[in-house]
């Protein structure tokens, strides 16, 4: 059977029957649905990644035309990532949601939205009819919205959801304008037809900028990132993981897809992406450090990682524009690998944060502490992900960042003066991102999991079943770090799609067509990461060796425990520990220019003081400038027109009559006007 | 292989020479050059006292920390001899594997739940973050100058010809020495001999370590110095045949140790709040090297 029909059948079957099931059957049904959809799509995706591109044509209708579904290397890569994250997410989510058994209707709705989300994301990867793409985009947005507002009895959650919904629709609007423009000027809704857009490079580039803005809202590039830090903490843990792991990546997929289709001025787009990504990366991590909510911290980190991926894409574009295939391969390769890497460690971080939330019922970093003693496995998993996200060997984050660095240093060899300055500042930015990420995650891990509990939270390790998908993710993180050449090998086809567009490889390369031979470049990239694998193995082996030596030596030695040294002070309480705020204090002082804080405090001042109170929040300056100020201005403008809405029924009827009159009279008037013009012309 | 061996030998004496220089500068007789080794040896044979708050991470961290420094050691070449690991972009690995050590030592410090150690950890993370760009810009400029992207190739292709390149090598040496001082938490940034926990960086982070683990940490410190010393040596010996390079290696390492000792004797530690400025200056100096390279390679038109 055709995989497309099979997929549609499976999706329809599981979606329709899900609401009629109860309790455990419903959970199994959901898991089965996700699993079957994943299998049905992964098999062809895997074949494509190792073989030839596939294409199907669905009969559409008179309005939208036929719906071409094309499965190429890029789609295959994303489909596999989506399936991986959804499978682990579903298994984790079902255990996570056990505590919400009582809300049966909410759960059913949530499961439905989960399946729909999976369906929509998978189909977005292959659909190449712009109208249907937009429809699926909207399905994805709505499903994600429903999934996010799972705890809809909380006002904050609903507010975050609506924020997400509005910003997503701005994204949809921009995409709609872009797609309709393309459709009108090429006469076809088929995305492949966009390659022949009249107007040349300039028009294509302008259109690309529109798409970057539209997809960039979904991806969370600064300054379009403001929905992320609200939506991620509001959603339940598995949805946060999925959002950060794949939903924001679908924005990047859109950008990559359009780069393959539109014949844009790659150099301009590349530099633009480079600048935006650098700002996103540095800004994201800078704000992440000062967050008090663990999930919000992770959300800002997603923005940072989108920045790193964007850097890769930007480098790749510059490579394409400058006829530098190796740079293109390293840039796109690094970006695509980091998309997988980020999906792995960020979902792992969100899931472990979810475990912490379940055990302690708070995500406030300053209230936590000492979690590791009660939840050793969760803590270990968080630690692995935290080291990986800092881009430190032997884990996966290092490999993709290494590719981006390698691209930058390769590019350096044949760059001109201005370019060199750009490169050196990009390198500095990337290094700064790495250093700040280290500061951020030592803070997050150290304060939340180590030391003593700051408030008396009870909590125990979550069930083994809930941890199982997390181990899978951690294992993959380690595997990519230690066998990167295998994964860059899988990347050969998607990367070759891009490198085939390097100008000197033939000016008339048909873009988005099938059957591109993987260029030997992938061999070069593989050759570059192979020694990294050796080095990663070295780190692991030397550590194990030293540990064995240590165990051998200290076996015969005495081991005692005594209180931590506190300068002779004998009665330390958990409150005396270093807090997250104090850990980041010297940093916040240093970067005052970028960070703003709003404080609320009530001092302890009277002779018999009532309880003092101090609260500080890190504000997002970008949000203030790019969202709050324009919205406030618009509200002010609208409030000037408030007199129209005066609550008098008669006036409203008058509006109605005026409107109808206008509808009738305007064509008449334009007719007269036309006649008048005709008459004047004749004169 | 040779480079690893040489660095290990240099590490044996480096800290001893620093201490000896300091004692001589302050008019004391001072301990022998091998005293640090005896210290470590004694620690290796002692039992340990662990803080009650600390868990497994506190025990694992020193091991992985030393392992990471050992891996960093392996990528450093020696003149014409490659390091054991040598690949395109190995200096990126060098910096990031050192970051692994930093990550774990910070986390281990936080594991004790002591606010002193938290303070040191916070400073370590901040200074490390600020110092890293300098290293990457420096290596980037050298990569640009030579057209290569691995330690071994870069140092081999580094020709010191004109006066400008000598100036650049001097600046590069300055940057590397200062990065070494920051990485090792030495004088202008941190005072290893201070007696007040509030003003320490590195020393306060290891306050609660003892026995074998403390020995590992001290070893890591010795190795780190010798590694950065070896990098500086490499700036100058690219063209020298190995027979002459080995004595030169020890000469420069010894010279650096004496210089560190003298800096420690005659300089005061900066105020903590001034340290970030100082470290950021390093990045500017590295940028100066970069523009110097632009000048030499004729890219300024």
mmCIF file of C-alpha atoms in Angstrom, chain B residues 69-289:
data_model
loop_
_atom_site.group_PDB
_atom_site.id
_atom_site.type_symbol
_atom_site.label_atom_id
_atom_site.label_comp_id
_atom_site.label_asym_id
_atom_site.label_seq_id
_atom_site.Cartn_x
_atom_site.Cartn_y
_atom_site.Cartn_z
ATOM 1 C CA UNK B 69 43.168 18.321 31.305
ATOM 2 C CA UNK B 70 44.999 15.195 30.272
ATOM 3 C CA UNK B 71 43.030 15.149 27.013
ATOM 4 C CA UNK B 72 43.862 18.806 26.452
ATOM 5 C CA UNK B 73 47.500 17.887 26.951
ATOM 6 C CA UNK B 74 47.304 15.300 24.202
ATOM 7 C CA UNK B 75 46.444 17.792 21.460
ATOM 8 C CA UNK B 76 49.377 20.104 22.195
ATOM 9 C CA UNK B 77 52.196 19.514 19.698
ATOM 10 C CA UNK B 78 55.891 19.990 20.167
ATOM 11 C CA UNK B 79 57.708 21.751 17.383
ATOM 12 C CA UNK B 80 57.675 19.423 14.425
ATOM 13 C CA UNK B 81 56.257 16.554 16.439
ATOM 14 C CA UNK B 82 52.496 16.191 16.444
ATOM 15 C CA UNK B 83 50.552 15.752 19.634
ATOM 16 C CA UNK B 84 49.005 12.343 20.130
ATOM 17 C CA UNK B 85 45.762 13.758 18.830
ATOM 18 C CA UNK B 86 46.060 16.228 16.024
ATOM 19 C CA UNK B 87 43.242 17.218 13.731
ATOM 20 C CA UNK B 88 41.809 20.192 11.984
ATOM 21 C CA UNK B 89 40.182 22.376 14.643
ATOM 22 C CA UNK B 90 41.866 20.656 17.553
ATOM 23 C CA UNK B 91 42.220 23.950 19.402
ATOM 24 C CA UNK B 92 38.430 24.134 19.569
ATOM 25 C CA UNK B 93 38.504 20.753 21.245
ATOM 26 C CA UNK B 94 41.308 21.991 23.516
ATOM 27 C CA UNK B 95 39.220 24.885 24.798
ATOM 28 C CA UNK B 96 36.017 22.878 25.118
ATOM 29 C CA UNK B 97 37.572 19.944 26.898
ATOM 30 C CA UNK B 98 39.025 22.379 29.421
ATOM 31 C CA UNK B 99 35.477 23.670 29.777
ATOM 32 C CA UNK B 100 34.401 20.153 30.732
ATOM 33 C CA UNK B 101 36.824 20.282 33.626
ATOM 34 C CA UNK B 102 35.588 23.714 34.580
ATOM 35 C CA UNK B 103 31.958 22.624 34.437
ATOM 36 C CA UNK B 104 32.566 19.733 36.792
ATOM 37 C CA UNK B 105 34.716 21.612 39.238
ATOM 38 C CA UNK B 106 32.064 24.342 39.477
ATOM 39 C CA UNK B 107 29.315 21.812 39.973
ATOM 40 C CA UNK B 108 31.362 19.967 42.583
ATOM 41 C CA UNK B 109 31.852 23.211 44.473
ATOM 42 C CA UNK B 110 28.100 23.804 44.464
ATOM 43 C CA UNK B 111 27.566 20.266 45.688
ATOM 44 C CA UNK B 112 28.959 21.207 49.089
ATOM 45 C CA UNK B 113 26.174 23.702 49.697
ATOM 46 C CA UNK B 114 28.661 26.184 51.092
ATOM 47 C CA UNK B 115 28.156 29.790 50.122
ATOM 48 C CA UNK B 116 31.918 30.367 50.030
ATOM 49 C CA UNK B 117 32.331 27.700 47.426
ATOM 50 C CA UNK B 118 29.334 29.005 45.535
ATOM 51 C CA UNK B 119 31.024 32.385 45.421
ATOM 52 C CA UNK B 120 34.209 30.895 44.019
ATOM 53 C CA UNK B 121 32.240 28.829 41.537
ATOM 54 C CA UNK B 122 30.360 31.852 40.284
ATOM 55 C CA UNK B 123 33.617 33.739 39.740
ATOM 56 C CA UNK B 124 35.265 30.794 38.026
ATOM 57 C CA UNK B 125 32.367 30.482 35.580
ATOM 58 C CA UNK B 126 32.390 34.200 34.844
ATOM 59 C CA UNK B 127 36.153 34.520 34.372
ATOM 60 C CA UNK B 128 36.319 31.405 32.256
ATOM 61 C CA UNK B 129 33.577 32.784 30.048
ATOM 62 C CA UNK B 130 35.339 36.115 29.664
ATOM 63 C CA UNK B 131 38.763 34.606 28.960
ATOM 64 C CA UNK B 132 37.662 32.169 26.279
ATOM 65 C CA UNK B 133 37.068 34.659 23.451
ATOM 66 C CA UNK B 134 40.682 35.842 23.785
ATOM 67 C CA UNK B 135 41.964 32.331 23.163
ATOM 68 C CA UNK B 136 39.698 31.766 20.175
ATOM 69 C CA UNK B 137 40.526 35.110 18.598
ATOM 70 C CA UNK B 138 44.227 34.470 19.109
ATOM 71 C CA UNK B 139 44.062 31.025 17.552
ATOM 72 C CA UNK B 140 41.878 32.439 14.797
ATOM 73 C CA UNK B 141 44.488 35.057 13.964
ATOM 74 C CA UNK B 142 47.241 32.456 13.918
ATOM 75 C CA UNK B 143 45.076 30.225 11.738
ATOM 76 C CA UNK B 144 44.582 33.140 9.379
ATOM 77 C CA UNK B 145 48.287 33.940 9.344
ATOM 78 C CA UNK B 146 49.349 30.398 8.530
ATOM 79 C CA UNK B 147 46.352 29.134 6.598
ATOM 80 C CA UNK B 148 45.970 26.046 8.801
ATOM 81 C CA UNK B 149 43.509 24.976 11.453
ATOM 82 C CA UNK B 150 45.291 22.595 13.787
ATOM 83 C CA UNK B 151 47.812 23.350 16.525
ATOM 84 C CA UNK B 152 50.546 21.355 14.865
ATOM 85 C CA UNK B 153 50.184 22.845 11.397
ATOM 86 C CA UNK B 154 49.743 26.359 12.717
ATOM 87 C CA UNK B 155 52.868 26.257 14.865
ATOM 88 C CA UNK B 156 54.865 24.571 12.141
ATOM 89 C CA UNK B 157 53.965 27.171 9.580
ATOM 90 C CA UNK B 158 54.549 30.070 11.931
ATOM 91 C CA UNK B 159 57.544 31.939 10.569
ATOM 92 C CA UNK B 160 58.899 34.670 12.701
ATOM 93 C CA UNK B 161 60.442 36.929 10.103
ATOM 94 C CA UNK B 162 59.661 40.589 10.225
ATOM 95 C CA UNK B 163 59.568 42.846 13.252
ATOM 96 C CA UNK B 164 55.793 42.923 13.069
ATOM 97 C CA UNK B 165 55.602 39.208 13.578
ATOM 98 C CA UNK B 166 57.869 39.488 16.606
ATOM 99 C CA UNK B 167 55.543 42.087 18.007
ATOM 100 C CA UNK B 168 52.640 39.760 17.345
ATOM 101 C CA UNK B 169 54.410 36.835 18.997
ATOM 102 C CA UNK B 170 55.047 39.002 22.037
ATOM 103 C CA UNK B 171 51.399 39.981 22.229
ATOM 104 C CA UNK B 172 50.357 36.369 21.714
ATOM 105 C CA UNK B 173 52.688 35.305 24.506
ATOM 106 C CA UNK B 174 51.194 37.947 26.753
ATOM 107 C CA UNK B 175 47.674 36.709 26.009
ATOM 108 C CA UNK B 176 48.604 33.073 26.563
ATOM 109 C CA UNK B 177 50.431 33.808 29.826
ATOM 110 C CA UNK B 178 47.457 35.748 31.094
ATOM 111 C CA UNK B 179 45.004 33.042 30.046
ATOM 112 C CA UNK B 180 47.221 30.567 31.870
ATOM 113 C CA UNK B 181 47.102 32.786 34.956
ATOM 114 C CA UNK B 182 43.316 32.980 34.779
ATOM 115 C CA UNK B 183 42.894 29.266 34.090
ATOM 116 C CA UNK B 184 45.106 28.496 37.070
ATOM 117 C CA UNK B 185 43.594 31.265 39.181
ATOM 118 C CA UNK B 186 46.894 32.994 39.726
ATOM 119 C CA UNK B 187 47.978 36.423 40.708
ATOM 120 C CA UNK B 188 46.488 39.380 38.963
ATOM 121 C CA UNK B 189 43.106 37.665 39.114
ATOM 122 C CA UNK B 190 43.294 35.408 42.119
ATOM 123 C CA UNK B 191 45.749 34.945 44.926
ATOM 124 C CA UNK B 192 46.423 31.283 45.751
ATOM 125 C CA UNK B 193 48.013 32.235 49.049
ATOM 126 C CA UNK B 194 45.228 34.365 50.389
ATOM 127 C CA UNK B 195 43.765 33.406 53.744
ATOM 128 C CA UNK B 196 40.282 34.843 53.381
ATOM 129 C CA UNK B 197 37.633 32.714 51.699
ATOM 130 C CA UNK B 198 35.767 35.769 50.484
ATOM 131 C CA UNK B 199 38.595 36.814 48.193
ATOM 132 C CA UNK B 200 39.439 33.486 46.629
ATOM 133 C CA UNK B 201 38.394 32.006 43.325
ATOM 134 C CA UNK B 202 39.917 28.619 42.776
ATOM 135 C CA UNK B 203 41.135 27.849 46.268
ATOM 136 C CA UNK B 204 37.729 28.324 47.806
ATOM 137 C CA UNK B 205 36.191 25.933 45.304
ATOM 138 C CA UNK B 206 38.392 23.114 46.525
ATOM 139 C CA UNK B 207 38.162 23.927 50.236
ATOM 140 C CA UNK B 208 36.285 20.754 51.051
ATOM 141 C CA UNK B 209 38.260 18.377 48.881
ATOM 142 C CA UNK B 210 40.772 16.237 50.663
ATOM 143 C CA UNK B 211 43.008 13.213 50.283
ATOM 144 C CA UNK B 212 43.257 11.597 46.869
ATOM 145 C CA UNK B 213 40.821 14.011 45.259
ATOM 146 C CA UNK B 214 42.773 17.045 46.383
ATOM 147 C CA UNK B 215 45.898 15.401 45.007
ATOM 148 C CA UNK B 216 44.179 15.055 41.640
ATOM 149 C CA UNK B 217 43.157 18.701 41.706
ATOM 150 C CA UNK B 218 46.693 19.839 42.496
ATOM 151 C CA UNK B 219 48.065 17.625 39.729
ATOM 152 C CA UNK B 220 45.570 19.165 37.335
ATOM 153 C CA UNK B 221 46.820 22.601 38.284
ATOM 154 C CA UNK B 222 50.468 21.665 37.663
ATOM 155 C CA UNK B 223 49.599 20.146 34.309
ATOM 156 C CA UNK B 224 47.605 23.161 33.221
ATOM 157 C CA UNK B 225 50.579 25.452 33.725
ATOM 158 C CA UNK B 226 52.882 23.206 31.751
ATOM 159 C CA UNK B 227 50.322 22.906 28.937
ATOM 160 C CA UNK B 228 50.034 26.642 28.486
ATOM 161 C CA UNK B 229 53.795 26.928 28.803
ATOM 162 C CA UNK B 230 54.125 24.390 25.999
ATOM 163 C CA UNK B 231 51.773 26.447 23.823
ATOM 164 C CA UNK B 232 53.985 29.482 24.341
ATOM 165 C CA UNK B 233 57.098 27.453 23.563
ATOM 166 C CA UNK B 234 55.446 26.321 20.363
ATOM 167 C CA UNK B 235 55.073 29.914 19.251
ATOM 168 C CA UNK B 236 58.830 30.132 18.944
ATOM 169 C CA UNK B 237 60.230 26.713 18.066
ATOM 170 C CA UNK B 238 58.328 25.872 14.905
ATOM 171 C CA UNK B 239 61.461 26.051 12.765
ATOM 172 C CA UNK B 240 64.000 24.748 15.258
ATOM 173 C CA UNK B 241 65.174 21.124 14.862
ATOM 174 C CA UNK B 242 64.044 18.824 17.655
ATOM 175 C CA UNK B 243 67.549 18.417 19.125
ATOM 176 C CA UNK B 244 67.744 22.109 19.935
ATOM 177 C CA UNK B 245 64.074 22.461 20.636
ATOM 178 C CA UNK B 246 64.075 20.261 23.739
ATOM 179 C CA UNK B 247 66.523 22.376 25.751
ATOM 180 C CA UNK B 248 64.751 25.458 24.454
ATOM 181 C CA UNK B 249 61.466 23.996 25.659
ATOM 182 C CA UNK B 250 62.700 23.633 29.207
ATOM 183 C CA UNK B 251 64.384 27.009 29.088
ATOM 184 C CA UNK B 252 61.183 28.772 28.089
ATOM 185 C CA UNK B 253 59.050 26.778 30.522
ATOM 186 C CA UNK B 254 61.514 27.614 33.302
ATOM 187 C CA UNK B 255 61.522 31.236 32.227
ATOM 188 C CA UNK B 256 57.756 31.325 32.327
ATOM 189 C CA UNK B 257 57.692 29.762 35.775
ATOM 190 C CA UNK B 258 60.129 32.371 37.036
ATOM 191 C CA UNK B 259 58.064 35.100 35.406
ATOM 192 C CA UNK B 260 54.922 33.815 37.094
ATOM 193 C CA UNK B 261 56.769 33.742 40.395
ATOM 194 C CA UNK B 262 57.945 37.302 39.921
ATOM 195 C CA UNK B 263 54.496 38.519 38.919
ATOM 196 C CA UNK B 264 53.097 36.899 42.035
ATOM 197 C CA UNK B 265 55.767 38.477 44.203
ATOM 198 C CA UNK B 266 55.584 42.019 42.932
ATOM 199 C CA UNK B 267 51.972 42.460 41.907
ATOM 200 C CA UNK B 268 48.922 42.819 44.052
ATOM 201 C CA UNK B 269 45.741 41.017 43.219
ATOM 202 C CA UNK B 270 43.138 43.149 41.485
ATOM 203 C CA UNK B 271 39.915 43.951 43.199
ATOM 204 C CA UNK B 272 37.375 41.277 42.349
ATOM 205 C CA UNK B 273 35.131 43.810 40.691
ATOM 206 C CA UNK B 274 37.985 44.918 38.406
ATOM 207 C CA UNK B 275 38.835 41.451 37.219
ATOM 208 C CA UNK B 276 36.227 41.284 34.448
ATOM 209 C CA UNK B 277 37.600 44.477 32.930
ATOM 210 C CA UNK B 278 41.100 43.089 33.018
ATOM 211 C CA UNK B 279 40.055 39.831 31.425
ATOM 212 C CA UNK B 280 38.107 41.623 28.731
ATOM 213 C CA UNK B 281 41.245 43.606 27.948
ATOM 214 C CA UNK B 282 42.836 40.294 26.975
ATOM 215 C CA UNK B 283 40.273 39.880 24.242
ATOM 216 C CA UNK B 284 41.141 43.353 22.987
ATOM 217 C CA UNK B 285 44.824 42.411 22.931
ATOM 218 C CA UNK B 286 43.924 39.279 21.017
ATOM 219 C CA UNK B 287 41.995 41.467 18.591
ATOM 220 C CA UNK B 288 45.134 43.576 18.259
ATOM 221 C CA UNK B 289 46.980 40.431 17.222
#
